[in-house]
Amino acid sequence: MKQIELNGQTFELLFSSQQIDEINARLASNINADYKGKDPIIISVLDGSFMFCADLLRKLDFPHLFKFVKISSYSGMESTGEINIETTLDVDLEGQEVLIIEDIVDTGRTMTSFIEHLKNKGAGNIKICTLLFKPDAILTKLKLDYVGVEIKNEFVLGYGLDWDYRGRHYPEIYQMKKSVE
Ligand code: IMP
């Protein structure tokens, strides 16, 4: 089992680059089918989604307007519950179809708040695409339209996801190894 060490903590390989690519291809195929003939606004949530988004976008085949938005909600390994939308969305969302690209949905607080924010700005049909989803961690009522893969409620990093800003560069996804008591 491939492992990495970060700040004295061991992480085990969860998904290889090839597995991630297969997940992305399946997501893109479903999204392409649903948005055929449409021209939505795609919003990707920084920081964690930058790698996923870069790979997914290259597989999409319909016209769209693309924006990044920076939302912070996490400190270390704990979800703080406080959402801060740091980017001004300078596009007219009135009645527009919006597809959100997110790296991971954990408690769901970030996406739930962001959807509220988009609705307040008049967005029409809003859909969420997330690469990873932790069903055991969700605390809000959230409809996820495209889920790459469900994972256990364990901390993961790599492929854009960080642990205190480290580990984003790995092309694979790693899961924190539990210490044996
Ligand atoms: P939520 O609001 O609790 O759903 O958290 C969403 C955000 O928390 C994600 O966009 C990530 O930035 C971060 N996050 C949640 N779980 C993890 C994880 O296991 N590793 C790294 N970041 C995570």
mmCIF file of C-alpha atoms and ligand atoms in Angstrom:
data_model
loop_
_atom_site.group_PDB
_atom_site.id
_atom_site.type_symbol
_atom_site.label_atom_id
_atom_site.label_comp_id
_atom_site.label_asym_id
_atom_site.label_seq_id
_atom_site.Cartn_x
_atom_site.Cartn_y
_atom_site.Cartn_z
ATOM 1 C CA MET A 1 0.000 0.000 0.000
ATOM 2 C CA LYS A 2 1.458 3.336 -1.093
ATOM 3 C CA GLN A 3 1.784 5.754 1.806
ATOM 4 C CA ILE A 4 2.926 9.311 2.392
ATOM 5 C CA GLU A 5 4.080 11.064 5.559
ATOM 6 C CA LEU A 6 3.033 14.627 6.354
ATOM 7 C CA ASN A 7 3.803 16.403 9.625
ATOM 8 C CA GLY A 8 4.421 13.023 11.300
ATOM 9 C CA GLN A 9 1.071 11.636 10.132
ATOM 10 C CA THR A 10 0.717 8.699 7.750
ATOM 11 C CA PHE A 11 -1.748 8.779 4.850
ATOM 12 C CA GLU A 12 -2.613 5.719 2.748
ATOM 13 C CA LEU A 13 -3.462 5.680 -0.939
ATOM 14 C CA LEU A 14 -7.224 5.833 -1.466
ATOM 15 C CA PHE A 15 -7.570 6.598 -5.198
ATOM 16 C CA SER A 16 -4.846 6.397 -7.854
ATOM 17 C CA SER A 17 -4.585 8.899 -10.717
ATOM 18 C CA GLN A 18 -6.144 6.338 -13.015
ATOM 19 C CA GLN A 19 -9.090 5.778 -10.687
ATOM 20 C CA ILE A 20 -9.600 9.543 -10.397
ATOM 21 C CA ASP A 21 -9.533 9.863 -14.170
ATOM 22 C CA GLU A 22 -12.184 7.145 -14.490
ATOM 23 C CA ILE A 23 -14.373 8.890 -11.916
ATOM 24 C CA ASN A 24 -13.945 12.208 -13.763
ATOM 25 C CA ALA A 25 -14.820 10.598 -17.105
ATOM 26 C CA ARG A 26 -18.049 9.182 -15.660
ATOM 27 C CA LEU A 27 -18.982 12.520 -14.091
ATOM 28 C CA ALA A 28 -18.228 14.401 -17.324
ATOM 29 C CA SER A 29 -20.290 11.985 -19.375
ATOM 30 C CA ASN A 30 -23.338 12.496 -17.112
ATOM 31 C CA ILE A 31 -22.855 16.274 -17.029
ATOM 32 C CA ASN A 32 -22.394 16.464 -20.817
ATOM 33 C CA ALA A 33 -25.635 14.539 -21.347
ATOM 34 C CA ASP A 34 -27.591 16.806 -18.972
ATOM 35 C CA TYR A 35 -26.230 20.123 -20.302
ATOM 36 C CA LYS A 36 -26.376 19.296 -24.011
ATOM 37 C CA GLY A 37 -27.702 22.375 -25.847
ATOM 38 C CA LYS A 38 -27.438 24.538 -22.716
ATOM 39 C CA ASP A 39 -25.014 27.325 -21.797
ATOM 40 C CA PRO A 40 -24.742 27.365 -17.988
ATOM 41 C CA ILE A 41 -22.514 29.221 -15.561
ATOM 42 C CA ILE A 42 -19.987 26.877 -13.964
ATOM 43 C CA ILE A 43 -18.578 27.973 -10.620
ATOM 44 C CA SER A 44 -15.674 26.128 -9.066
ATOM 45 C CA VAL A 45 -14.968 26.477 -5.371
ATOM 46 C CA LEU A 46 -11.380 27.324 -4.445
ATOM 47 C CA ASP A 47 -9.004 26.303 -3.113
ATOM 48 C CA GLY A 48 -9.469 22.553 -3.011
ATOM 49 C CA SER A 49 -11.245 22.080 -6.330
ATOM 50 C CA PHE A 50 -8.597 23.566 -8.628
ATOM 51 C CA MET A 51 -7.112 20.252 -9.784
ATOM 52 C CA PHE A 52 -10.416 18.417 -10.095
ATOM 53 C CA CYS A 53 -11.928 21.349 -11.929
ATOM 54 C CA ALA A 54 -9.013 21.603 -14.369
ATOM 55 C CA ASP A 55 -9.379 17.923 -15.260
ATOM 56 C CA LEU A 56 -13.173 17.878 -15.362
ATOM 57 C CA LEU A 57 -13.504 21.020 -17.508
ATOM 58 C CA ARG A 58 -11.316 19.494 -20.204
ATOM 59 C CA LYS A 59 -13.854 16.691 -20.517
ATOM 60 C CA LEU A 60 -16.895 18.973 -20.894
ATOM 61 C CA ASP A 61 -18.206 19.587 -24.402
ATOM 62 C CA PHE A 62 -20.904 22.278 -24.052
ATOM 63 C CA PRO A 63 -20.468 26.078 -23.994
ATOM 64 C CA HIS A 64 -20.430 27.713 -20.574
ATOM 65 C CA LEU A 65 -19.260 30.722 -18.612
ATOM 66 C CA PHE A 66 -16.668 29.777 -15.993
ATOM 67 C CA LYS A 67 -15.827 31.450 -12.681
ATOM 68 C CA PHE A 68 -13.801 30.535 -9.624
ATOM 69 C CA VAL A 69 -15.112 31.544 -6.219
ATOM 70 C CA LYS A 70 -13.120 31.405 -3.021
ATOM 71 C CA ILE A 71 -14.959 30.118 0.015
ATOM 72 C CA SER A 72 -13.232 29.351 3.274
ATOM 73 C CA SER A 73 -14.800 27.157 5.907
ATOM 74 C CA TYR A 74 -12.134 24.856 7.214
ATOM 75 C CA SER A 75 -9.334 25.206 9.689
ATOM 76 C CA GLY A 76 -6.940 22.264 10.009
ATOM 77 C CA MET A 77 -9.021 19.089 10.207
ATOM 78 C CA GLU A 78 -12.139 20.551 11.796
ATOM 79 C CA SER A 79 -15.005 22.181 9.948
ATOM 80 C CA THR A 80 -15.456 25.550 11.663
ATOM 81 C CA GLY A 81 -19.041 25.972 10.540
ATOM 82 C CA GLU A 82 -18.247 29.537 9.544
ATOM 83 C CA ILE A 83 -18.507 30.238 5.840
ATOM 84 C CA ASN A 84 -16.753 33.141 4.241
ATOM 85 C CA ILE A 85 -17.403 33.858 0.549
ATOM 86 C CA GLU A 86 -14.283 35.809 -0.314
ATOM 87 C CA THR A 87 -14.896 36.443 -4.033
ATOM 88 C CA THR A 88 -17.382 38.834 -5.551
ATOM 89 C CA LEU A 89 -19.274 37.019 -8.280
ATOM 90 C CA ASP A 90 -19.348 39.751 -10.906
ATOM 91 C CA VAL A 91 -21.649 37.865 -13.268
ATOM 92 C CA ASP A 92 -25.385 38.288 -13.668
ATOM 93 C CA LEU A 93 -26.925 35.140 -12.184
ATOM 94 C CA GLU A 94 -30.555 36.186 -12.703
ATOM 95 C CA GLY A 95 -32.448 33.114 -13.952
ATOM 96 C CA GLN A 96 -29.203 31.404 -14.993
ATOM 97 C CA GLU A 97 -28.459 27.708 -14.737
ATOM 98 C CA VAL A 98 -25.530 27.204 -12.395
ATOM 99 C CA LEU A 99 -23.308 24.159 -11.971
ATOM 100 C CA ILE A 100 -21.074 24.203 -8.896
ATOM 101 C CA ILE A 101 -17.865 22.190 -8.942
ATOM 102 C CA GLU A 102 -16.652 21.232 -5.465
ATOM 103 C CA ASP A 103 -13.827 18.948 -4.353
ATOM 104 C CA ILE A 104 -15.485 17.458 -1.286
ATOM 105 C CA VAL A 105 -18.740 17.713 0.634
ATOM 106 C CA ASP A 106 -18.178 16.988 4.312
ATOM 107 C CA THR A 107 -20.741 18.586 6.685
ATOM 108 C CA GLY A 108 -22.446 20.234 3.712
ATOM 109 C CA ARG A 109 -22.367 23.665 5.381
ATOM 110 C CA THR A 110 -20.254 25.284 2.677
ATOM 111 C CA MET A 111 -22.498 24.157 -0.172
ATOM 112 C CA THR A 112 -25.720 24.896 1.701
ATOM 113 C CA SER A 113 -24.605 28.472 2.453
ATOM 114 C CA PHE A 114 -23.276 28.982 -1.046
ATOM 115 C CA ILE A 115 -26.537 27.802 -2.622
ATOM 116 C CA GLU A 116 -28.422 30.283 -0.420
ATOM 117 C CA HIS A 117 -26.031 32.998 -1.605
ATOM 118 C CA LEU A 118 -26.614 32.087 -5.276
ATOM 119 C CA LYS A 119 -30.395 31.952 -4.806
ATOM 120 C CA ASN A 120 -30.302 35.425 -3.235
ATOM 121 C CA LYS A 121 -28.533 36.602 -6.367
ATOM 122 C CA GLY A 122 -31.385 35.234 -8.482
ATOM 123 C CA ALA A 123 -29.740 32.076 -9.849
ATOM 124 C CA GLY A 124 -32.198 29.690 -11.477
ATOM 125 C CA ASN A 125 -31.540 25.968 -11.562
ATOM 126 C CA ILE A 126 -28.514 25.194 -9.375
ATOM 127 C CA LYS A 127 -26.740 21.826 -9.478
ATOM 128 C CA ILE A 128 -23.773 20.532 -7.502
ATOM 129 C CA CYS A 129 -20.990 18.299 -8.732
ATOM 130 C CA THR A 130 -18.620 17.035 -6.046
ATOM 131 C CA LEU A 131 -15.712 14.678 -6.541
ATOM 132 C CA LEU A 132 -15.874 13.289 -2.989
ATOM 133 C CA PHE A 133 -18.766 12.976 -0.544
ATOM 134 C CA LYS A 134 -18.664 11.863 3.100
ATOM 135 C CA PRO A 135 -22.276 10.723 3.720
ATOM 136 C CA ASP A 136 -21.597 10.038 7.416
ATOM 137 C CA ALA A 137 -20.495 13.633 8.016
ATOM 138 C CA ILE A 138 -23.358 15.521 6.390
ATOM 139 C CA LEU A 139 -25.241 17.871 8.745
ATOM 140 C CA THR A 140 -27.404 19.794 6.281
ATOM 141 C CA LYS A 141 -30.113 18.900 3.798
ATOM 142 C CA LEU A 142 -28.331 19.040 0.487
ATOM 143 C CA LYS A 143 -29.120 17.599 -2.929
ATOM 144 C CA LEU A 144 -25.954 16.497 -4.682
ATOM 145 C CA ASP A 145 -26.547 16.057 -8.404
ATOM 146 C CA TYR A 146 -23.220 14.525 -9.386
ATOM 147 C CA VAL A 147 -21.103 12.598 -6.868
ATOM 148 C CA GLY A 148 -17.760 11.179 -7.988
ATOM 149 C CA VAL A 149 -17.382 8.779 -5.094
ATOM 150 C CA GLU A 150 -18.601 8.377 -1.522
ATOM 151 C CA ILE A 151 -15.887 7.976 1.094
ATOM 152 C CA LYS A 152 -15.664 7.210 4.815
ATOM 153 C CA ASN A 153 -15.705 10.018 7.343
ATOM 154 C CA GLU A 154 -11.890 10.187 7.427
ATOM 155 C CA PHE A 155 -9.610 13.061 6.516
ATOM 156 C CA VAL A 156 -8.234 12.918 2.968
ATOM 157 C CA LEU A 157 -5.657 14.926 1.069
ATOM 158 C CA GLY A 158 -4.017 15.190 -2.339
ATOM 159 C CA TYR A 159 -5.398 16.051 -5.785
ATOM 160 C CA GLY A 160 -5.986 19.625 -4.619
ATOM 161 C CA LEU A 161 -7.139 18.799 -1.082
ATOM 162 C CA ASP A 162 -4.884 20.030 1.696
ATOM 163 C CA TRP A 163 -4.009 19.616 5.328
ATOM 164 C CA ASP A 164 -3.181 23.129 6.512
ATOM 165 C CA TYR A 165 -2.204 24.111 2.965
ATOM 166 C CA ARG A 166 0.051 21.086 2.475
ATOM 167 C CA GLY A 167 -0.334 18.008 0.305
ATOM 168 C CA ARG A 168 -2.340 19.581 -2.496
ATOM 169 C CA HIS A 169 0.172 18.629 -5.176
ATOM 170 C CA TYR A 170 -0.207 14.847 -5.017
ATOM 171 C CA PRO A 171 -1.881 13.484 -8.175
ATOM 172 C CA GLU A 172 -3.528 10.782 -6.028
ATOM 173 C CA ILE A 173 -5.928 10.971 -3.070
ATOM 174 C CA TYR A 174 -4.739 9.713 0.320
ATOM 175 C CA GLN A 175 -6.690 8.915 3.486
ATOM 176 C CA MET A 176 -5.401 9.465 7.000
ATOM 177 C CA LYS A 177 -4.233 6.222 8.555
ATOM 178 C CA LYS A 178 -5.756 5.500 11.947
ATOM 179 C CA SER A 179 -3.204 4.793 14.657
ATOM 180 C CA VAL A 180 -3.454 1.283 16.136
ATOM 181 C CA GLU A 181 -4.224 1.557 19.875
HETATM 182 P P1 IMP B 1 -18.148 21.251 4.553
HETATM 183 O O1 IMP B 1 -18.655 22.654 4.576
HETATM 184 O O2 IMP B 1 -18.014 20.688 5.939
HETATM 185 O O3 IMP B 1 -18.921 20.344 3.631
HETATM 186 O O4 IMP B 1 -16.644 21.310 4.071
HETATM 187 C C1 IMP B 1 -16.297 21.528 2.784
HETATM 188 C C2 IMP B 1 -14.854 21.985 2.692
HETATM 189 O O5 IMP B 1 -14.057 21.485 3.762
HETATM 190 C C3 IMP B 1 -14.234 21.416 1.432
HETATM 191 O O6 IMP B 1 -14.382 22.307 0.355
HETATM 192 C C4 IMP B 1 -12.790 21.240 1.819
HETATM 193 O O7 IMP B 1 -12.067 22.418 1.583
HETATM 194 C C5 IMP B 1 -12.824 20.995 3.305
HETATM 195 N N1 IMP B 1 -12.722 19.557 3.652
HETATM 196 C C6 IMP B 1 -13.695 18.751 4.101
HETATM 197 N N2 IMP B 1 -13.244 17.505 4.331
HETATM 198 C C7 IMP B 1 -11.937 17.519 3.991
HETATM 199 C C8 IMP B 1 -10.906 16.497 3.976
HETATM 200 O O8 IMP B 1 -11.102 15.322 4.332
HETATM 201 N N3 IMP B 1 -9.689 16.904 3.542
HETATM 202 C C9 IMP B 1 -9.423 18.188 3.138
HETATM 203 N N4 IMP B 1 -10.344 19.157 3.144
HETATM 204 C C10 IMP B 1 -11.600 18.828 3.557
#
